[in-house]
mmCIF file of C-alpha atoms in Angstrom:
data_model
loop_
_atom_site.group_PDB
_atom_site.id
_atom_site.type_symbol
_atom_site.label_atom_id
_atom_site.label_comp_id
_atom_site.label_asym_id
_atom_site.label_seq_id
_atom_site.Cartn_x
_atom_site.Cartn_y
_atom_site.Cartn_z
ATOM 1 C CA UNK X 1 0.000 0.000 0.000
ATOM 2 C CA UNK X 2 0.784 3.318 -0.265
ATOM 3 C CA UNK X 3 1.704 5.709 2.658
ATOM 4 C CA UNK X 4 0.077 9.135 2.920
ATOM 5 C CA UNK X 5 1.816 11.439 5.327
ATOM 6 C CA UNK X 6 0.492 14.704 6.150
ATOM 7 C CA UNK X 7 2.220 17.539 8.058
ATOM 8 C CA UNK X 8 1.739 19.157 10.612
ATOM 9 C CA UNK X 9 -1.495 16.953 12.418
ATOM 10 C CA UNK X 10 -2.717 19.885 13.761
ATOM 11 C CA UNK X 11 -2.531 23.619 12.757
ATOM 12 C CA UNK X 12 -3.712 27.074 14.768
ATOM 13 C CA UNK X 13 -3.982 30.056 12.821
ATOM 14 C CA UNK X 14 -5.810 32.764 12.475
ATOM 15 C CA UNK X 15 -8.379 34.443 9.711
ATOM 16 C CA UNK X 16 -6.450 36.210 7.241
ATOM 17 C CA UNK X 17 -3.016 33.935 7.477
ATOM 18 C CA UNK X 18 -1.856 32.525 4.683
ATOM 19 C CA UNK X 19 -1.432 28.109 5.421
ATOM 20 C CA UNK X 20 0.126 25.683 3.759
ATOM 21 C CA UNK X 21 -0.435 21.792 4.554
ATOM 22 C CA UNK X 22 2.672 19.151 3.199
ATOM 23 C CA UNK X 23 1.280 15.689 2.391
ATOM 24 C CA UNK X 24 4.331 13.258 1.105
ATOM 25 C CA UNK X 25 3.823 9.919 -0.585
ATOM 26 C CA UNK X 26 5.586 6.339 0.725
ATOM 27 C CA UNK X 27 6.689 6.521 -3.478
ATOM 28 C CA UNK X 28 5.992 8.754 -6.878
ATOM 29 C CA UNK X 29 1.985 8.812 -7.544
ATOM 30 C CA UNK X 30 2.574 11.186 -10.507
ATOM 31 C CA UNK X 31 -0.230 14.024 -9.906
ATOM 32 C CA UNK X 32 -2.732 11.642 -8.831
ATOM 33 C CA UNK X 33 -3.405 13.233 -5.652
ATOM 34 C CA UNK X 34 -6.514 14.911 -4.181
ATOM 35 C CA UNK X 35 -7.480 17.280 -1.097
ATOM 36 C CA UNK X 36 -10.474 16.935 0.533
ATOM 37 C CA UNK X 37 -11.788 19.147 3.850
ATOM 38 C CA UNK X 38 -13.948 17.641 6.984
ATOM 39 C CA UNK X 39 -16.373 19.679 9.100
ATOM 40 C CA UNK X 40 -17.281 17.846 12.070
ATOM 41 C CA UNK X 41 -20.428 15.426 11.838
ATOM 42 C CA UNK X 42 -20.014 16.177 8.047
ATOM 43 C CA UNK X 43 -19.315 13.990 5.171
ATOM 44 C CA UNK X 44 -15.522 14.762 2.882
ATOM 45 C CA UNK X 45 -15.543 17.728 0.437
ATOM 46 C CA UNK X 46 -13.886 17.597 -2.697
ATOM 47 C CA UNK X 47 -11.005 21.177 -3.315
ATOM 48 C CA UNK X 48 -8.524 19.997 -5.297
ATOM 49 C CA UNK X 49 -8.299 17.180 -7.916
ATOM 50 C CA UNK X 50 -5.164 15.863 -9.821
ATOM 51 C CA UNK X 51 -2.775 17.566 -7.595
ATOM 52 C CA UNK X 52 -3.528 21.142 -8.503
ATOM 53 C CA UNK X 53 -6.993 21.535 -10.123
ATOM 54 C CA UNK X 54 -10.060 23.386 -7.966
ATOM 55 C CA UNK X 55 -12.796 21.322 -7.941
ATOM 56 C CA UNK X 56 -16.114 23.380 -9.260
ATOM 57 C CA UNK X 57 -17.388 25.731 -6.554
ATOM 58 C CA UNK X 58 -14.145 25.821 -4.277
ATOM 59 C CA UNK X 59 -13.369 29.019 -3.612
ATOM 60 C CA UNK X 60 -10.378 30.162 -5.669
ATOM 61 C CA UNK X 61 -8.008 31.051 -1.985
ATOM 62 C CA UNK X 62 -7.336 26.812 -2.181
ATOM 63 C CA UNK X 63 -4.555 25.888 -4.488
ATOM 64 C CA UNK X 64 -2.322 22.401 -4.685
ATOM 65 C CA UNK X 65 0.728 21.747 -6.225
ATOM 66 C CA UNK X 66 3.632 18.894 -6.192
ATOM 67 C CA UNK X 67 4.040 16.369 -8.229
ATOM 68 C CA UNK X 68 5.661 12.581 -7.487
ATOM 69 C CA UNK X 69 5.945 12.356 -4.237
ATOM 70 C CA UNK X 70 5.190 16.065 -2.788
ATOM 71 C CA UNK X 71 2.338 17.872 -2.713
ATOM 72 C CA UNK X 72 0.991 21.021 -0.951
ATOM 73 C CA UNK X 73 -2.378 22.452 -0.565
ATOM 74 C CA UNK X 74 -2.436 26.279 0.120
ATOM 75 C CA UNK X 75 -4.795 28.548 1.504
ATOM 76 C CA UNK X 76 -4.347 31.996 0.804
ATOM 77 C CA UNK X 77 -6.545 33.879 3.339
ATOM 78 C CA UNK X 78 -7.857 31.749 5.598
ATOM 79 C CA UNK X 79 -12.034 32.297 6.150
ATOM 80 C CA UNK X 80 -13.940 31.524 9.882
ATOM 81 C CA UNK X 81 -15.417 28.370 7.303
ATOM 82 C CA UNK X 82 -12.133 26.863 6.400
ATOM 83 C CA UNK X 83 -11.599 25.788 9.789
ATOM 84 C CA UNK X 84 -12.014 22.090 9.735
ATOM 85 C CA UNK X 85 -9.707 18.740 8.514
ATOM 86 C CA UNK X 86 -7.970 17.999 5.775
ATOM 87 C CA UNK X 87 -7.111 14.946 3.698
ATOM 88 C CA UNK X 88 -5.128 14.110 1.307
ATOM 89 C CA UNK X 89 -5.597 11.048 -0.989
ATOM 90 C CA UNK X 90 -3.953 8.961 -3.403
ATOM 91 C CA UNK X 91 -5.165 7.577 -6.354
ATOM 92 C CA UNK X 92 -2.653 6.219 -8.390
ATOM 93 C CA UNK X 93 -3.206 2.561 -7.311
ATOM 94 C CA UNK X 94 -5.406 0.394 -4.998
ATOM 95 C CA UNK X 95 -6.178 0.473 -2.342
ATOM 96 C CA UNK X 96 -6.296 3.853 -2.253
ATOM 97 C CA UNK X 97 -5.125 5.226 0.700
ATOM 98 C CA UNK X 98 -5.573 9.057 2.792
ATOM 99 C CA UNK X 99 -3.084 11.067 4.666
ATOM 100 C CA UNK X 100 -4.046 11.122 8.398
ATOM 101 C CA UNK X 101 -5.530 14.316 8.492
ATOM 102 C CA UNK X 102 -4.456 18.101 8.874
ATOM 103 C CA UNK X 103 -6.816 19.757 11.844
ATOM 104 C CA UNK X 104 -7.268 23.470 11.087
ATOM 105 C CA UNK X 105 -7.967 25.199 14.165
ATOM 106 C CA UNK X 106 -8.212 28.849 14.982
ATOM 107 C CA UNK X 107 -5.660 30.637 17.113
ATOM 108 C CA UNK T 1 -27.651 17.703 -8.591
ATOM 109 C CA UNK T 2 -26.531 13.906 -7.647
ATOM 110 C CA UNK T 3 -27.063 12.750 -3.892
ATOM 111 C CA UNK T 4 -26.506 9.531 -2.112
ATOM 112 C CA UNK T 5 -27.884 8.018 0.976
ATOM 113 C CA UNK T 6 -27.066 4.904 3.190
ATOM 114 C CA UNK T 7 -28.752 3.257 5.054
ATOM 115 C CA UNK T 8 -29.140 0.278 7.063
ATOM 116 C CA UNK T 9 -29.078 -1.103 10.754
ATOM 117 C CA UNK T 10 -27.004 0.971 13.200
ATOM 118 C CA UNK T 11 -26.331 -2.266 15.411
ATOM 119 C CA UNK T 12 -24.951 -5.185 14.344
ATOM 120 C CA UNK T 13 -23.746 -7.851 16.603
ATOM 121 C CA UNK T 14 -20.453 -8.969 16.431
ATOM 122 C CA UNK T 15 -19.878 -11.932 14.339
ATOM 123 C CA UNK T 16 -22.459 -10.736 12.152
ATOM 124 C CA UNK T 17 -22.984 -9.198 8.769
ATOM 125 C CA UNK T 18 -22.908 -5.981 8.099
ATOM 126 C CA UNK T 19 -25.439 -4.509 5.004
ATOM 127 C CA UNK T 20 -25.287 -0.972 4.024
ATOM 128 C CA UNK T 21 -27.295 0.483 0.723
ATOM 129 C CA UNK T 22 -26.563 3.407 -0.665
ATOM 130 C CA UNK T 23 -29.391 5.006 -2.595
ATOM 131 C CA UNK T 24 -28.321 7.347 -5.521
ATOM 132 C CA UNK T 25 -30.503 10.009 -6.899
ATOM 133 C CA UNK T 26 -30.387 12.904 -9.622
ATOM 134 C CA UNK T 27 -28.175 10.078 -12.175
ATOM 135 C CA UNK T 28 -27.546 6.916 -13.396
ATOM 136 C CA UNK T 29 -25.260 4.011 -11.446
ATOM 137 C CA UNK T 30 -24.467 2.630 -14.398
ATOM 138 C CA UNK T 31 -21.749 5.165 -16.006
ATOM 139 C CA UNK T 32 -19.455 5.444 -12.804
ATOM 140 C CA UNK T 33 -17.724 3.387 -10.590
ATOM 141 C CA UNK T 34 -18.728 4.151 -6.640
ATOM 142 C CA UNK T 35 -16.539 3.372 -3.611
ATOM 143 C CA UNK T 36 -17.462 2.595 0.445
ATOM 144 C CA UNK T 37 -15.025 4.518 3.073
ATOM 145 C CA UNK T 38 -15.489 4.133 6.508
ATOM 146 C CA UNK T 39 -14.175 6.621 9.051
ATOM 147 C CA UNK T 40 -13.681 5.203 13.156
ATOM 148 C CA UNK T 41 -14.935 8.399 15.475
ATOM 149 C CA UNK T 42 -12.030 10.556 15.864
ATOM 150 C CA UNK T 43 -9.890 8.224 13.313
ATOM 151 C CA UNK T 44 -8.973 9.292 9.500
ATOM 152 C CA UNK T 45 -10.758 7.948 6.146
ATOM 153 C CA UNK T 46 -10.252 4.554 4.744
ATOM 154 C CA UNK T 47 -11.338 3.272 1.786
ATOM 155 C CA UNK T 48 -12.933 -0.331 1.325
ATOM 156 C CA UNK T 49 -13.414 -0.890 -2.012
ATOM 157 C CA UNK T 50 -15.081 0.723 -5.166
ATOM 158 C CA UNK T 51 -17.547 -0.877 -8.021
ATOM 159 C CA UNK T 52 -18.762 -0.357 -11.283
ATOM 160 C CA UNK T 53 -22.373 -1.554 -12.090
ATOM 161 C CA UNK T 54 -20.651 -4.007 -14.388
ATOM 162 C CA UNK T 55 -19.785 -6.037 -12.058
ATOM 163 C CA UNK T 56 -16.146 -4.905 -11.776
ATOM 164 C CA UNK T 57 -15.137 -4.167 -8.053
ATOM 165 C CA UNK T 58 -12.176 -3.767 -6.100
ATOM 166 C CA UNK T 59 -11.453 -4.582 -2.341
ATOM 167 C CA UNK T 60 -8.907 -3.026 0.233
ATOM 168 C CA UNK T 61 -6.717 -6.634 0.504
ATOM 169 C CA UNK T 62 -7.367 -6.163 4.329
ATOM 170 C CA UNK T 63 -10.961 -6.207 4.177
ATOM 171 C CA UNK T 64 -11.007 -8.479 0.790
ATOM 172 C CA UNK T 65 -12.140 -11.945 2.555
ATOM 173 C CA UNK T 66 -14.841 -10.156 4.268
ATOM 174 C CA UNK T 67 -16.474 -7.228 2.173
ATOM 175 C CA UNK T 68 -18.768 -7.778 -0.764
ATOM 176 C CA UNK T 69 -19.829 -4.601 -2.768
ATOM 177 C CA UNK T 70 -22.759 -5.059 -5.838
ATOM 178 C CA UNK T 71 -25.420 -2.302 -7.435
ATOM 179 C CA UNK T 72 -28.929 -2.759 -8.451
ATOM 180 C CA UNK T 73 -29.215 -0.427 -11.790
ATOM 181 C CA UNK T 74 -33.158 -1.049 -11.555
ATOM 182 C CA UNK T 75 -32.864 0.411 -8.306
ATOM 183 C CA UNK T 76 -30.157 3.151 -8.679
ATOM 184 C CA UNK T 77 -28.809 1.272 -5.526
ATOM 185 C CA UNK T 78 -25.273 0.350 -4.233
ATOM 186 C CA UNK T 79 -24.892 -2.402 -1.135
ATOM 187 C CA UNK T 80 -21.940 -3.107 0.660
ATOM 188 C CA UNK T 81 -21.701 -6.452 3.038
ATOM 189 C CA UNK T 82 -19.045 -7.028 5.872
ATOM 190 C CA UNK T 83 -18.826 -10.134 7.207
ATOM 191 C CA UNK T 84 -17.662 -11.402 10.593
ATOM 192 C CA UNK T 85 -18.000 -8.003 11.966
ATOM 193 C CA UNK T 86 -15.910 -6.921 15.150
ATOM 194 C CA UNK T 87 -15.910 -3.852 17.450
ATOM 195 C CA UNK T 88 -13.088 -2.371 15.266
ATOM 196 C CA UNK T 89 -15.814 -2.206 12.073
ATOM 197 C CA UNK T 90 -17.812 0.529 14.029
ATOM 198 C CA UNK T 91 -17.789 3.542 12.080
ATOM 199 C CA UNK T 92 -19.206 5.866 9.999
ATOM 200 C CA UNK T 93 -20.060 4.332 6.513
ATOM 201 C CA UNK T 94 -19.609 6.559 3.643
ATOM 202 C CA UNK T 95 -20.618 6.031 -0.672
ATOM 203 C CA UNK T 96 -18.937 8.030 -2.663
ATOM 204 C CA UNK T 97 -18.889 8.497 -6.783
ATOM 205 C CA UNK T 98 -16.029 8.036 -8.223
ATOM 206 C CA UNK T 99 -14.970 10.838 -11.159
ATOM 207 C CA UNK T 100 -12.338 9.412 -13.485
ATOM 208 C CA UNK T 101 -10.051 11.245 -15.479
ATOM 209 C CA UNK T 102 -6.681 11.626 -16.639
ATOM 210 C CA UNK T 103 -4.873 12.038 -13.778
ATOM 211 C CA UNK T 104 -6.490 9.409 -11.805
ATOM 212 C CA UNK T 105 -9.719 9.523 -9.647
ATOM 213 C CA UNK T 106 -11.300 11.485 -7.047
ATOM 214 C CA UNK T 107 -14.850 11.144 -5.283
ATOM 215 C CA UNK T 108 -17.148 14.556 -6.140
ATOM 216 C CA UNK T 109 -20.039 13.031 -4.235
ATOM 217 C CA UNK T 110 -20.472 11.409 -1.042
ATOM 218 C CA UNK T 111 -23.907 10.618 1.047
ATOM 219 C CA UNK T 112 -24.029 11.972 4.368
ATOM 220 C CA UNK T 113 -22.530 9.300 6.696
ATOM 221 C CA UNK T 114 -23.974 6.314 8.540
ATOM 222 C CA UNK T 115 -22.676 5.295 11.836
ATOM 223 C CA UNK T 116 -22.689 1.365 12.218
ATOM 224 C CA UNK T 117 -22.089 0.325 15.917
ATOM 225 C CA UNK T 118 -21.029 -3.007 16.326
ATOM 226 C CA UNK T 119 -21.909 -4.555 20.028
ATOM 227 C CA UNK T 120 -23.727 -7.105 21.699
#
């Protein structure tokens, strides 16, 4: 299987900051990487798809980038509503597999 | 707009079988593959397995000897079965669709969640 790592677990900032969450893959998986966000009590959202494209709807302040084995998911101004977790997940072969989670919490 | 819903017994006894359905509205079953994740309280996401209404499927190799996934096009349904169920199967039960595309796949839709409890 492949591992998903995510850094940091856990993340206090404040509205306004600009955050960046690192998720690294156990080997290359290409650009077949996606980010999805977690509210509490709330099914997975879809942001980014393929590594760097914004899902319809997503407000354009998410962006991801990295390719092979590092990848990044950037907020530019952080909103009250992006607090919550985030996952990233691999796709380039089964079982697909998620990073352990980034929780977003406000400072 | 496309949404899914499980449902399903919220206690199953351990030892048991555990049967989820996963009712799809607002499009067709038969044009995408779908996949079950299941999320302990307080854990991370992990994926079971996925299917396509063709019959093709694909298991996590953990869960493999236990899980059986099929769909019902006549009923725009998905089911998932987990045999042999222990305490560490109680979770929340999502479906998801699967979007494929060039640079692999990514779930755009998921149904709200079921939490499965399993206990005597």
């Amino acid at each position: 299987d492949i591992q998903m790592t995510q850094s940091p677990s856990s993340l206090s900032a404040s509205v306004g900051d600009r955050v960046t969450i690192t998720c690294r893959a156990s080997q290359s998986i290409s650009s077949y990487l996606n980010w999805y966000q977690q509210k509490p009590g709330k099914a997975p959202k879809l942001l980014i798809y393929a590594a760097s494209s914004l899902q319809s709807g997503v407000p354009s302040r998410f962006s991801g980038s990295g390719a092979g084995t590092d990848f990044t998911l950037t907020i530019s101004s952080l909103q009250p509503e992006d607090f919550a977790t985030y996952y990233c997940q691999q796709t380039y072969s089964t079982p697909l597999t998620f990073g352990q989670g980034t929780k977003l919490e406000i400072k | 707009q496309v949404q899914l819903q499980e449902s399903g017994p919220g206690l199953v006894k351990p030892s048991e079988t555990l049967s989820l359905t996963c009712t799809v509205s607002g499009g067709s079953i038969s044009s995408y593959y779908w996949s079950w994740i299941r999320q302990p309280a307080g854990k991370g996401l992990e994926w079971i397995g996925r299917i396509h209404p063709s019959g093709s499927t694909n298991y996590k190799p953990s869960l493999k000897s236990r899980v059986t996934m099929s769909g019902d096009t006549s009923k725009n349904q998905l089911s998932l079965k987990l045999s042999s169920v222990t305490a560490a199967d109680t979770a929340v039960y999502y479906c998801a669709r699967n979007r494929m595309g060039p640079s692999g796949e990514y779930f755009d839709y998921w149904g709200q969640g079921m939490l499965v409890t399993v206990s005597s």
